[in-house]
C-alpha positions as a Python dict, from the first residue, in 0.01 Angstrom:
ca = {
    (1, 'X'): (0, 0, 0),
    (2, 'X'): (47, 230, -316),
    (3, 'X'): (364, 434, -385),
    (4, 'X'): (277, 790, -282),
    (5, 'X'): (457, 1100, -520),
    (6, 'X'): (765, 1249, -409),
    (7, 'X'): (854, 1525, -679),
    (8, 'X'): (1187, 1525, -576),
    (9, 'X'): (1295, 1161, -717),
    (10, 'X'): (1152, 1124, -1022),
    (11, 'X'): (1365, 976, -1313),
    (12, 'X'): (1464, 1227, -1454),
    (13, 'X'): (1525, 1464, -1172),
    (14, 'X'): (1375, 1857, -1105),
    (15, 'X'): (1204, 2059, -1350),
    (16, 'X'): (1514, 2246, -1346),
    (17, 'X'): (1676, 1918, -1563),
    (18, 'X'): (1431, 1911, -1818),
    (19, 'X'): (1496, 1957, -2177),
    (20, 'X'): (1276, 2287, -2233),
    (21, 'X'): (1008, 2158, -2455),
    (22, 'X'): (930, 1938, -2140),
    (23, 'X'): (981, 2207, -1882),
    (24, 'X'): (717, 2392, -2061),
    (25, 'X'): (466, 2129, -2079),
    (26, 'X'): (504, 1833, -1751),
    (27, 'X'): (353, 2079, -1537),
    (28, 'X'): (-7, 2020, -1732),
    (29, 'X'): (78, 1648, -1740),
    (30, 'X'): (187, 1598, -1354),
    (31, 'X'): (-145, 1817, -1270),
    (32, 'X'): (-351, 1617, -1504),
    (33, 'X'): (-268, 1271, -1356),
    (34, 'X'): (-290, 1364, -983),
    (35, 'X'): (-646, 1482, -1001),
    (36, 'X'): (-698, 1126, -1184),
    (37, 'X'): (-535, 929, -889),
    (38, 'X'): (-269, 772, -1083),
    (39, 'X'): (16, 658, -825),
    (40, 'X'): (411, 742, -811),
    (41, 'X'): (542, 484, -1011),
    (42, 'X'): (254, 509, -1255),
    (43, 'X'): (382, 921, -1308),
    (44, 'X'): (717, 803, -1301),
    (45, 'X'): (716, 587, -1574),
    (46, 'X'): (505, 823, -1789),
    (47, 'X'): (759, 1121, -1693),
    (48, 'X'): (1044, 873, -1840),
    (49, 'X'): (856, 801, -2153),
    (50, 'X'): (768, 1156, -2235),
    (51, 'X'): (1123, 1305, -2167),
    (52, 'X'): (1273, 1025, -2440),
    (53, 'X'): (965, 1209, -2672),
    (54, 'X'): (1040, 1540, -2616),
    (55, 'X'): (1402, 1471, -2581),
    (56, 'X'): (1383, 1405, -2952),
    (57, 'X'): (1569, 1097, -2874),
    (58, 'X'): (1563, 846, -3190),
    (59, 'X'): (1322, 540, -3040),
    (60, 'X'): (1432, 334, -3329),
    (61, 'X'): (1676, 24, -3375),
    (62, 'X'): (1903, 35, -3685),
    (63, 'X'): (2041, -262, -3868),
    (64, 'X'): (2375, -121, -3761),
    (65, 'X'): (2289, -102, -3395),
    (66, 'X'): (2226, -456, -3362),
    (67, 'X'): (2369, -824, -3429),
    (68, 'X'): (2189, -1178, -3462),
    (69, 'X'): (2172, -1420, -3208),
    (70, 'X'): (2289, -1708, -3343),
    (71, 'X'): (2224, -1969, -3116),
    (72, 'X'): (2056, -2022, -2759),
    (73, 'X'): (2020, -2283, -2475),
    (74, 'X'): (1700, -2522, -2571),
    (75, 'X'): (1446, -2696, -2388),
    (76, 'X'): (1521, -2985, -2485),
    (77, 'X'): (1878, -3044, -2346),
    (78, 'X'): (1814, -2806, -2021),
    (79, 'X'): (1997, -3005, -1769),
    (80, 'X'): (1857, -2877, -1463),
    (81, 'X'): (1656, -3127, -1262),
    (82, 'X'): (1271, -2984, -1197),
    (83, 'X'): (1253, -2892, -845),
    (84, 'X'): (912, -2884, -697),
    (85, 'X'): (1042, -2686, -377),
    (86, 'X'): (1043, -2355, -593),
    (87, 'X'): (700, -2339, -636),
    (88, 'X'): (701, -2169, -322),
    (89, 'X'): (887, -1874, -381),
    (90, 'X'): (717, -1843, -729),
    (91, 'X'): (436, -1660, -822),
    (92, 'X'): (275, -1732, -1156),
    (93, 'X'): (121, -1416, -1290),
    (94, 'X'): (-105, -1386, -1611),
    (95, 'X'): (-162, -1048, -1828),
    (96, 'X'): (-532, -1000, -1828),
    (97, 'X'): (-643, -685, -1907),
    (98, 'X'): (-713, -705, -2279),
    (99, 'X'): (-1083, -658, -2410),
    (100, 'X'): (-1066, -822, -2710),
    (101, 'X'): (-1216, -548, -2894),
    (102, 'X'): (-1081, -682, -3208),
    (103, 'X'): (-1288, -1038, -3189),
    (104, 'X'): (-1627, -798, -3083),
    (105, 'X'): (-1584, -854, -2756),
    (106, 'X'): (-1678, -605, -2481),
    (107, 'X'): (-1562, -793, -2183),
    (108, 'X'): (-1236, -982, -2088),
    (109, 'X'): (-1118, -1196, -2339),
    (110, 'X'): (-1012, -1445, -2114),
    (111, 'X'): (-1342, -1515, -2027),
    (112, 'X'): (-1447, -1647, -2366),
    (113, 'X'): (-1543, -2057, -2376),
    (114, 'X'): (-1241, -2237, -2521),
    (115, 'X'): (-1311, -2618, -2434),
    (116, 'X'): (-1580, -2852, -2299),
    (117, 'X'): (-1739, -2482, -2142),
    (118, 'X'): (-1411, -2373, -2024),
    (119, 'X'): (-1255, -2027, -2024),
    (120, 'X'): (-917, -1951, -2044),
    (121, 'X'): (-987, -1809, -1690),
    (122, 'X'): (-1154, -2186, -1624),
    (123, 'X'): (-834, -2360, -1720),
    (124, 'X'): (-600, -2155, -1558),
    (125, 'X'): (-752, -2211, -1216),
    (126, 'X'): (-771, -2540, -1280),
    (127, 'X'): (-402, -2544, -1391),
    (128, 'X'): (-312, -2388, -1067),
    (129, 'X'): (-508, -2647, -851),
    (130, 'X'): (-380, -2948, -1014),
    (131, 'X'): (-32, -2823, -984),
    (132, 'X'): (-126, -2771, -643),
    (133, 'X'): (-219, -3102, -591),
    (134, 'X'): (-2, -3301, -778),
    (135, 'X'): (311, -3100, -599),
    (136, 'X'): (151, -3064, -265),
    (137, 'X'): (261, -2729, -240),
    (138, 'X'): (94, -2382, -272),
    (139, 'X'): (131, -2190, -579),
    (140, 'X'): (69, -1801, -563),
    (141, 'X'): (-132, -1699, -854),
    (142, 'X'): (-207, -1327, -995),
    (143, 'X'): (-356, -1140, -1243),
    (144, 'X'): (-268, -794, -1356),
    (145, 'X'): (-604, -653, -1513),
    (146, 'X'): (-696, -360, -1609),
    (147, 'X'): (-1017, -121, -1517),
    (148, 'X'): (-1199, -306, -1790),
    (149, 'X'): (-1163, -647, -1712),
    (150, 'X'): (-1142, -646, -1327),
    (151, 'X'): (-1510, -645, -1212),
    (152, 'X'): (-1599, -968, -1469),
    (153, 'X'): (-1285, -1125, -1390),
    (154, 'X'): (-1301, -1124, -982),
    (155, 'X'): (-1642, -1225, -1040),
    (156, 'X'): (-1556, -1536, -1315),
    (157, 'X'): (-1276, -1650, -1078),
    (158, 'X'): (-1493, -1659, -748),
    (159, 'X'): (-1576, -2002, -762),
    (160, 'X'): (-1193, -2091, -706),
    (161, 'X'): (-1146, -1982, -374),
    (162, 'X'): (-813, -2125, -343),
    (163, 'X'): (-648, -1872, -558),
    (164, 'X'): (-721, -1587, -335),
    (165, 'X'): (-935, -1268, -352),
    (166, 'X'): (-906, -835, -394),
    (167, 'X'): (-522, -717, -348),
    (168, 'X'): (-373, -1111, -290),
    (169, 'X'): (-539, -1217, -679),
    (170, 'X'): (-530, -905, -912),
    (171, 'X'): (-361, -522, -919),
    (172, 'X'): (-450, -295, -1149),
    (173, 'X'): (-286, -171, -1457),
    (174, 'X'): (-253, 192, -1520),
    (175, 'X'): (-321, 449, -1802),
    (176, 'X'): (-133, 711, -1964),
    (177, 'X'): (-213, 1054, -2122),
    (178, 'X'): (-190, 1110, -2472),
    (179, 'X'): (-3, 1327, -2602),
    (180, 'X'): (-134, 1597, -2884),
    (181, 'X'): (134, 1554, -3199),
    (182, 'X'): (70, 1949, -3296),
    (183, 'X'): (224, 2062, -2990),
    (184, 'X'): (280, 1771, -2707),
    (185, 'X'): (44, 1905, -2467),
    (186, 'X'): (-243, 1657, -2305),
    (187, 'X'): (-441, 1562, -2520),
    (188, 'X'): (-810, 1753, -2476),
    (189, 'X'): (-1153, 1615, -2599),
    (190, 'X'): (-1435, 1728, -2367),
    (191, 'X'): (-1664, 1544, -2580),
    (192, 'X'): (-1563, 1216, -2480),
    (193, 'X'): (-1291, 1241, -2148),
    (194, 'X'): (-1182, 873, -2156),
    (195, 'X'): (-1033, 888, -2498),
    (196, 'X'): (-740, 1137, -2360),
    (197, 'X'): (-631, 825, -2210),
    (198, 'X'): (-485, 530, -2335),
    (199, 'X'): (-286, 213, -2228),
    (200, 'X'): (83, 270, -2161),
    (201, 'X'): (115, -118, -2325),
    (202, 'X'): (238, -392, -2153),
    (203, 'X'): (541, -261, -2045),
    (204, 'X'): (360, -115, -1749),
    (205, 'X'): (368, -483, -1577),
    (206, 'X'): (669, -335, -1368),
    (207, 'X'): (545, 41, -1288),
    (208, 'X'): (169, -126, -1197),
    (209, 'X'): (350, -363, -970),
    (210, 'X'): (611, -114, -802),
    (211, 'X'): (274, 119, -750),
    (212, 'X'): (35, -88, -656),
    (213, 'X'): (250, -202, -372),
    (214, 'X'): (228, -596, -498),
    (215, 'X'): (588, -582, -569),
    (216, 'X'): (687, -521, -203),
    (217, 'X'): (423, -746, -56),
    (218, 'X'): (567, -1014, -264),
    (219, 'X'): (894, -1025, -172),
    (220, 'X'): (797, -920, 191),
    (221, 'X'): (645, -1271, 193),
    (222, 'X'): (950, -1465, 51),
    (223, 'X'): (895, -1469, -318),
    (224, 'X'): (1194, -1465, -533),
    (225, 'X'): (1072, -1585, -881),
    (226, 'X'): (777, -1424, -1114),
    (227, 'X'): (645, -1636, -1451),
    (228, 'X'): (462, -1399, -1623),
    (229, 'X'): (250, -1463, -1968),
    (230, 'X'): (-63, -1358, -2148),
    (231, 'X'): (-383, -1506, -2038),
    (232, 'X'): (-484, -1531, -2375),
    (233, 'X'): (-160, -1821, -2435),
    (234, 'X'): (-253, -2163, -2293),
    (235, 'X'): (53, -2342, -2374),
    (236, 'X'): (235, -2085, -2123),
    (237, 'X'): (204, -2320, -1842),
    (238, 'X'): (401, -2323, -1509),
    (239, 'X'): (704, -2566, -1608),
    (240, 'X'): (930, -2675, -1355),
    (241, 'X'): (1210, -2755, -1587),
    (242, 'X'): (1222, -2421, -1652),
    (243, 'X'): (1188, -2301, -1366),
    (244, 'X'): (1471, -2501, -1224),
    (245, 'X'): (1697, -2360, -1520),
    (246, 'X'): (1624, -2007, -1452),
    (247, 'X'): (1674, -2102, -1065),
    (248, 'X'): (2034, -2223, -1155),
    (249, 'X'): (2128, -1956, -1406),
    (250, 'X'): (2098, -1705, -1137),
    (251, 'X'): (1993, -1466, -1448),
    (252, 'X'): (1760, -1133, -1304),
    (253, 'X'): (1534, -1201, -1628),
    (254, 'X'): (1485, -1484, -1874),
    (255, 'X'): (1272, -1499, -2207),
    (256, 'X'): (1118, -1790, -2358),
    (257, 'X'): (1185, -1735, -2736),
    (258, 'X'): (1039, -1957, -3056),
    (259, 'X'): (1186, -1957, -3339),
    (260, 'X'): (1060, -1747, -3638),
    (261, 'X'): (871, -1866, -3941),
    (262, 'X'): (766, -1684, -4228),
    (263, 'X'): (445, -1684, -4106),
    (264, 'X'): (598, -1426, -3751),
    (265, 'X'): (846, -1229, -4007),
    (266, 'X'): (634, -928, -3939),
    (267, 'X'): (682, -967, -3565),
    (268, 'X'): (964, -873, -3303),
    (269, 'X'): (1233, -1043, -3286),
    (270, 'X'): (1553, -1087, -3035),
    (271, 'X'): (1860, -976, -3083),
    (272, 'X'): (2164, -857, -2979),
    (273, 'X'): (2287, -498, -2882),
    (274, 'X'): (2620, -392, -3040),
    (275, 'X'): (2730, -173, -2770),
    (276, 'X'): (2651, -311, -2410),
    (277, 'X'): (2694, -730, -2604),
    (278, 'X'): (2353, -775, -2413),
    (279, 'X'): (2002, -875, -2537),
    (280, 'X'): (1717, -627, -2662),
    (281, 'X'): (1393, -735, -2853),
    (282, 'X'): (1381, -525, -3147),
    (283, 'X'): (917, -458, -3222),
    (284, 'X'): (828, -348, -3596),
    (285, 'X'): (747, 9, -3454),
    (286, 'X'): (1132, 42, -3371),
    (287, 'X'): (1232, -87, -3738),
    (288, 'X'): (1319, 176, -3939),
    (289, 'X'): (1141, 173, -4300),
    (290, 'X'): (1521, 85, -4452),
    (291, 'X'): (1556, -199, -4251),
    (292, 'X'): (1241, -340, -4302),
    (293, 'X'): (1361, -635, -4523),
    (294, 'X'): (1623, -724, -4276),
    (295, 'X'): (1407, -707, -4013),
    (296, 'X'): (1174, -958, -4181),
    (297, 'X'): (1460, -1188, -4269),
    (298, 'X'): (1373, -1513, -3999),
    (299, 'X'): (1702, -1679, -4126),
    (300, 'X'): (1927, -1387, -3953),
    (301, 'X'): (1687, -1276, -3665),
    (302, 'X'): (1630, -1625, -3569),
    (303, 'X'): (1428, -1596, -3265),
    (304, 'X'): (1078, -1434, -3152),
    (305, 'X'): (953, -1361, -2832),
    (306, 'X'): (687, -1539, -2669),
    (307, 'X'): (547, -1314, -2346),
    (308, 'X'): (653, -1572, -2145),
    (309, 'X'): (901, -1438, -1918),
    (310, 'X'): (1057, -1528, -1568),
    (311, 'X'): (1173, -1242, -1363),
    (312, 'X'): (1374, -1189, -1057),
    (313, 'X'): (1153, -1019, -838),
    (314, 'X'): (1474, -885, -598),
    (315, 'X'): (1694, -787, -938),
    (316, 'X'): (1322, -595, -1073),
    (317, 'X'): (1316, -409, -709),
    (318, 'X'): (1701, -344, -762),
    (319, 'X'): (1642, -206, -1097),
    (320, 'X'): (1402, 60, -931),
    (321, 'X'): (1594, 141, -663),
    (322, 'X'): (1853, 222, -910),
    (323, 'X'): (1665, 448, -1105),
    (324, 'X'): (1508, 650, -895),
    (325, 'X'): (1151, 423, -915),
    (326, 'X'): (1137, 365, -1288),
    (327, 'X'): (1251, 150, -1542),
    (328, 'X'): (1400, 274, -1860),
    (329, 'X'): (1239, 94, -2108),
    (330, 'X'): (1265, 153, -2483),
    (331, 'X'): (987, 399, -2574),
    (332, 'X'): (781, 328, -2891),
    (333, 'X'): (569, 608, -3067),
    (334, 'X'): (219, 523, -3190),
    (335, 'X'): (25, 761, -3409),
    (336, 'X'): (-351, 774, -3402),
    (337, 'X'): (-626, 1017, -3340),
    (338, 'X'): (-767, 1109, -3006),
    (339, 'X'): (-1117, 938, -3105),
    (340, 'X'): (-1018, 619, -3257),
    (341, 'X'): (-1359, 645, -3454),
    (342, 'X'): (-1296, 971, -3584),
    (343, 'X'): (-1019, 973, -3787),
    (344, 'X'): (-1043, 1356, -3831),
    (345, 'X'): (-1051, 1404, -3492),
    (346, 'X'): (-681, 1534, -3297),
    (347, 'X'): (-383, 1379, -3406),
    (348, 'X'): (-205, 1241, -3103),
    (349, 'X'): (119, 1058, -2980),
    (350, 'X'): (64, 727, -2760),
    (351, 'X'): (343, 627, -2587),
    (352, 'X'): (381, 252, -2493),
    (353, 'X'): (668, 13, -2409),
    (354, 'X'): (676, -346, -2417),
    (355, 'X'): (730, -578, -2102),
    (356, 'X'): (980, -849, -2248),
    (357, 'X'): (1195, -535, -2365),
    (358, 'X'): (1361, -501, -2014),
    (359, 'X'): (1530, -788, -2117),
    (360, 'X'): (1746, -435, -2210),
    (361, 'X'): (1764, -326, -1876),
    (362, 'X'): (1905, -621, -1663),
    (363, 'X'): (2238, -696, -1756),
    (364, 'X'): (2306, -1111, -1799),
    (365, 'X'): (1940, -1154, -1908),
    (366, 'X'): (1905, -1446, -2080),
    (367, 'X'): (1684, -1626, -2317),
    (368, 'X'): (1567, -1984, -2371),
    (369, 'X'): (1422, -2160, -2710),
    (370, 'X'): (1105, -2319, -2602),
    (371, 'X'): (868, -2579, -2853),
    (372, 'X'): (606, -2413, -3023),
    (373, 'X'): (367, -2580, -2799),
    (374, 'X'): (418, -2310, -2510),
    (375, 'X'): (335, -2022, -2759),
    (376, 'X'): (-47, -2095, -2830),
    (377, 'X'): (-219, -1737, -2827),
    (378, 'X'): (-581, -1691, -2951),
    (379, 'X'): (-544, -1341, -3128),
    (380, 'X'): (-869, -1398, -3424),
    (381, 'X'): (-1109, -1627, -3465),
    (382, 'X'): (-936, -1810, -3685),
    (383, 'X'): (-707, -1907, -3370),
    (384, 'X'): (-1064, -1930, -3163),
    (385, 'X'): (-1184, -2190, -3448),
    (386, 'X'): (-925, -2430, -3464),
    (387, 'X'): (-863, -2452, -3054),
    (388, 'X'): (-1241, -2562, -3015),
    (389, 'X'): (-1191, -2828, -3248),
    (390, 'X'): (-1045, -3178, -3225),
    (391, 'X'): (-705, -3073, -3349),
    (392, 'X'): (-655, -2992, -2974),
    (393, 'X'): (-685, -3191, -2664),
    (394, 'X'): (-728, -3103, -2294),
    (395, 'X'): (-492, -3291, -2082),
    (396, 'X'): (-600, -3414, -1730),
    (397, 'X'): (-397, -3182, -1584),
    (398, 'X'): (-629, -2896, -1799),
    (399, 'X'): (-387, -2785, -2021),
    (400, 'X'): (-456, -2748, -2462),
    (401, 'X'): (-199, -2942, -2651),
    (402, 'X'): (-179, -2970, -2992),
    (403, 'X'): (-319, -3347, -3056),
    (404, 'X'): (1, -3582, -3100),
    (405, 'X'): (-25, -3658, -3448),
    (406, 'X'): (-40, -3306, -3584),
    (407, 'X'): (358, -3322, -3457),
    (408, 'X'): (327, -2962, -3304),
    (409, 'X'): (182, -2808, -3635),
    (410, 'X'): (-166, -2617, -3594),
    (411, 'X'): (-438, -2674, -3873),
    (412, 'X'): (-436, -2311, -4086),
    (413, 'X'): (-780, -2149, -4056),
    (414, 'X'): (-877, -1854, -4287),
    (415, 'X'): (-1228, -1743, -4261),
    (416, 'X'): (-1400, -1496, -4467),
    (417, 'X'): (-1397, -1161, -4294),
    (418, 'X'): (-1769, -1127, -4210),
    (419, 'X'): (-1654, -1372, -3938),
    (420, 'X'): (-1414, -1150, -3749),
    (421, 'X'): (-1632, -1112, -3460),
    (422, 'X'): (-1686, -1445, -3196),
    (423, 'X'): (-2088, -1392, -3216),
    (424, 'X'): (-2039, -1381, -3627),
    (425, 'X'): (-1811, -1756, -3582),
    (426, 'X'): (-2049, -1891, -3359),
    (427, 'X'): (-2334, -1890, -3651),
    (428, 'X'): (-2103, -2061, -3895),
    (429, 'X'): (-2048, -2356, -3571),
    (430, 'X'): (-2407, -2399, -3457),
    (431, 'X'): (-2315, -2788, -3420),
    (432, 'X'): (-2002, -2724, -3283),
    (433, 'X'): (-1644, -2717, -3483),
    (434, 'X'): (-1594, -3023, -3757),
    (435, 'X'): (-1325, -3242, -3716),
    (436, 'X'): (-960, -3065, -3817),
    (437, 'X'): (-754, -3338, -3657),
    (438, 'X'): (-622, -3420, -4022),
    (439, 'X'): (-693, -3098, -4186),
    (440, 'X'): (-396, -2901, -4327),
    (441, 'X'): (-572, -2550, -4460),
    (442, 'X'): (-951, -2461, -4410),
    (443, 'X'): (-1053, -2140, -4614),
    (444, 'X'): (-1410, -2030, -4572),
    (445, 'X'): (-1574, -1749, -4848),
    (446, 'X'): (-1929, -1655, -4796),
    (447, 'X'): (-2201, -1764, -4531),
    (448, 'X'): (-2191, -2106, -4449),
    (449, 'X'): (-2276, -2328, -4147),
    (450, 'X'): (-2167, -2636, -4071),
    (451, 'X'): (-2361, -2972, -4032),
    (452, 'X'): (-2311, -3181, -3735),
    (453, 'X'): (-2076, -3448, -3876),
    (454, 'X'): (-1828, -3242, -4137),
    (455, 'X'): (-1498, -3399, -4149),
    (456, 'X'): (-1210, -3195, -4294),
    (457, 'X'): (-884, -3356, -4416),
    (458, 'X'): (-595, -3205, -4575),
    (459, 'X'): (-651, -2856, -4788),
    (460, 'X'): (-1006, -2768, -4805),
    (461, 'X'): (-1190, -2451, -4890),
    (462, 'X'): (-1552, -2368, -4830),
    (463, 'X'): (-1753, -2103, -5074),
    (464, 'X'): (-2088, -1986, -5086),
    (465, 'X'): (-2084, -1712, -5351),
    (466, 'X'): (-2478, -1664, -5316),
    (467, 'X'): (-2654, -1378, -5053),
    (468, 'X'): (-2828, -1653, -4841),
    (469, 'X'): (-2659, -1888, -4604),
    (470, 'X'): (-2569, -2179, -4687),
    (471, 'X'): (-2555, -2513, -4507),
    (472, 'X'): (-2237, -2804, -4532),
    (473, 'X'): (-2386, -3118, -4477),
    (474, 'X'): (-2246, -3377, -4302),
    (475, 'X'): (-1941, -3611, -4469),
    (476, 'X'): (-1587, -3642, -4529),
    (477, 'X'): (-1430, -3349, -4720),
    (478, 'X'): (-1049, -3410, -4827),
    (479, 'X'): (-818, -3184, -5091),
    (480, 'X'): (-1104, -3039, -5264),
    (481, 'X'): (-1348, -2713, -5317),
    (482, 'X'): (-1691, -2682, -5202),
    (483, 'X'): (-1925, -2491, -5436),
    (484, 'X'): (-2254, -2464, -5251),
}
């Protein structure tokens, strides 16, 4: 059952309370995504977003608006005792609907081979049945995906009949107008319709759910507790440590936070709101250019987040009650052009919010610092590389762990940029990945392929400065650089 629109509870009340650049304009919007079918809670949350833009609300964070968190519960000395029990009021749901456009890809990432044949699709079933098994309990498994990656996906996951089919496996993420920067109307480009849409980020996890009517079905049939990550992560497992902990906390929201490096300076990062004494995450588009440094500083903004989150389903549904169906995220601005291709095409406005920033809107959130092995996200191929190779083990239980004696650090890959694309890797591999259990740093400059057999220890780089490809034959290559 989907949310159906009632004009007289939206967020922000009547027309008759809009600011007036918004009075003059929502009418165009509201019209616009009616005739595409987009639900209540989808409008909503776009009707929230675009009154903070018109509004002319600042959507950014200031130094002076914030403090550091200095120090968190950890993993390690959680004392709660893993109860197996809460599995079944838990449903473990997985972010699916990226494309991976920026690997080449024209389907589902999640569907790309990982390990021994296996997709991260592959080893999250099987994560889910082994759980089952070993526990002897059901677990309820979901997907959100999006228009994109739906039809591949229910058709990937078929074979694993145990993890349910149509409205009981997946709902649909929805999409958002953009906005035209000129003059915030709808964006308008008859020449190709789809690119007046866009997606309203992650964030819309809660609206998709409220609309979609998974969110009452859920609790309806008992559950109380949501563990939510990206499908692309396969150290974010189901952990029942944690789940215990965020059981006995009675918290409405937790995040799993890592802590920075120098190598996530240029990432979000947790923090702590002045004002309310509450958490907020704090993304690069809300950093204004002053604060840049600070922002990047890993020794004061200790902690990143993960997209591994644990929610209180009844707290989320009391969150919407309370305001009037929609959740007031933080609202950040993206600039681009209506035709991503043409960059002379319309400018526009995209407005997107992130999902792990409503640790903002439930007060005595929480957050939890988790090992780096439960933050293992395949973003490149670099990231693609090194997880096929032997630097990573599958456990019988089919999760990726980094192998013991790398002592949780990840070989560095850098290839040369005419690999960006999966098919493009794939050439350089055509005898699979060499060993990387004992490599520190693998560079790669030109075409090369690899012989069945290479062995790569400690800093090594690769270069082929010729226009032909060039082939690495097979031996032990340790602290050195290749000429070929």
């Amino acid at each position: 059952m989907t949310a159906t629109r009632d004009r007289s509870r939206s967020p922000r009340g009547a027309a008759s309370e809009m600011n007036p650049k918004m009075k003059a304009v929502w009418p165009a919007y509201e019209e616009k995504m009616e005739k595409a079918g987009l639900n209540a809670a989808a409008i909503d949350a776009f009707k929230y977003n675009f009154s903070v833009l018109t509004s002319g609300q600042n959507t950014m964070i200031p130094e002076s608006a914030i403090a550091p968190v200095d120090s968190l519960p950890r993993y390690e000395t959680l004392e709660a005792q893993a109860d197996a029990a809460l599995l079944k009021k838990t449903v473990v749901l997985k972010l699916n609907g990226g494309l991976g456009t920026g690997m080449g890809l024209d389907k589902a990432k999640s569907l790309l081979p990982v390990t021994q044949g296996h997709s991260f699709l592959d080893l999250i079933a099987k994560q889910c049945t082994s759980m089952k098994e070993n526990f002897k309990t059901d677990l309820k498994f979901m997907l959100m995906n999006s228009f994109s990656t739906s039809d591949d996906t229910l058709k990937a996951l078929s074979k694993y009949s145990d993890l349910g089919t149509g409205s009981d496996l997946e709902f649909v993420q929805n999409k958002a107008p953009k906005v035209t920067e000129a003059d915030f109307t709808p964006a308008n480009w008859p020449a190709a319709p789809d690119n007046e849409w866009c997606p309203p980020g992650h964030g819309d996890l809660y609206p998709a759910m409220l609309g979609s009517g998974t969110l009452d079905k859920l609790l309806k049939d008992g559950f109380k507790y949501m563990f939510v990550s990206n499908s692309d992560n396969l150290g974010a497992t189901m952990d029942l440590k944690l789940l215990a902990h965020f059981a006995s906390t009675k918290a409405p929201f937790m995040m799993e936070v890592a802590e920075r490096t120098e190598a996530d300076k240029k990432g979000g990062h947790l923090a702590k709101d002045v004002k309310s004494g509450g958490l907020l995450l704090r993304e690069t588009a809300q950093c204004p250019d002053e604060d840049e440094k600070e922002f990047q500083n890993v020794g004061k903004y200790k902690f990143f987040n993960t997209n591994n989150l644990w929610v209180d389903l009844e707290a989320l549904k009391a969150q919407f009650d309370k305001n009037n169906g929609s959740l007031p995220l933080p609202v950040m601005k993206n600039g681009k052009t209506v035709d991503p291709r043409d960059k002379m095409s319309t400018k526009v406005i995209q407005l997107e919010t992130a999902m792990g920033a409503a640790i903002s809107c439930f007060e005595g959130a929480c957050a939890v610092v988790i090992p780096r092995s439960r933050f293992a996200p395949v973003k490149t191929t670099n990231d693609l590389f090194a997880l096929r190779s032997d630097a990573y083990t599958l456990t019988p239980d089919f999760r990726i762990e980094l192998a013991a004696s790398r002592n949780g650090v990840p070989p560095n890959i850098k290839l040369d940029g005419m690999y960006k694309f999966v098919d493009a890797m794939d050439t350089l591999i055509p005898n699979g990945v060499p060993s990387l259990i004992n490599c520190n740093k693998l560079e790669i400059k030109g075409q090369v392929a690899f012989a069945d057999g290479v062995v790569i220890k400690g800093d090594v780089t690769i270069k082929n400065a010729s226009s032909e490809k060039k082939t690495l034959p097979a031996g032990v290559y340790e602290n050195k650089t290749v000429d070929l």
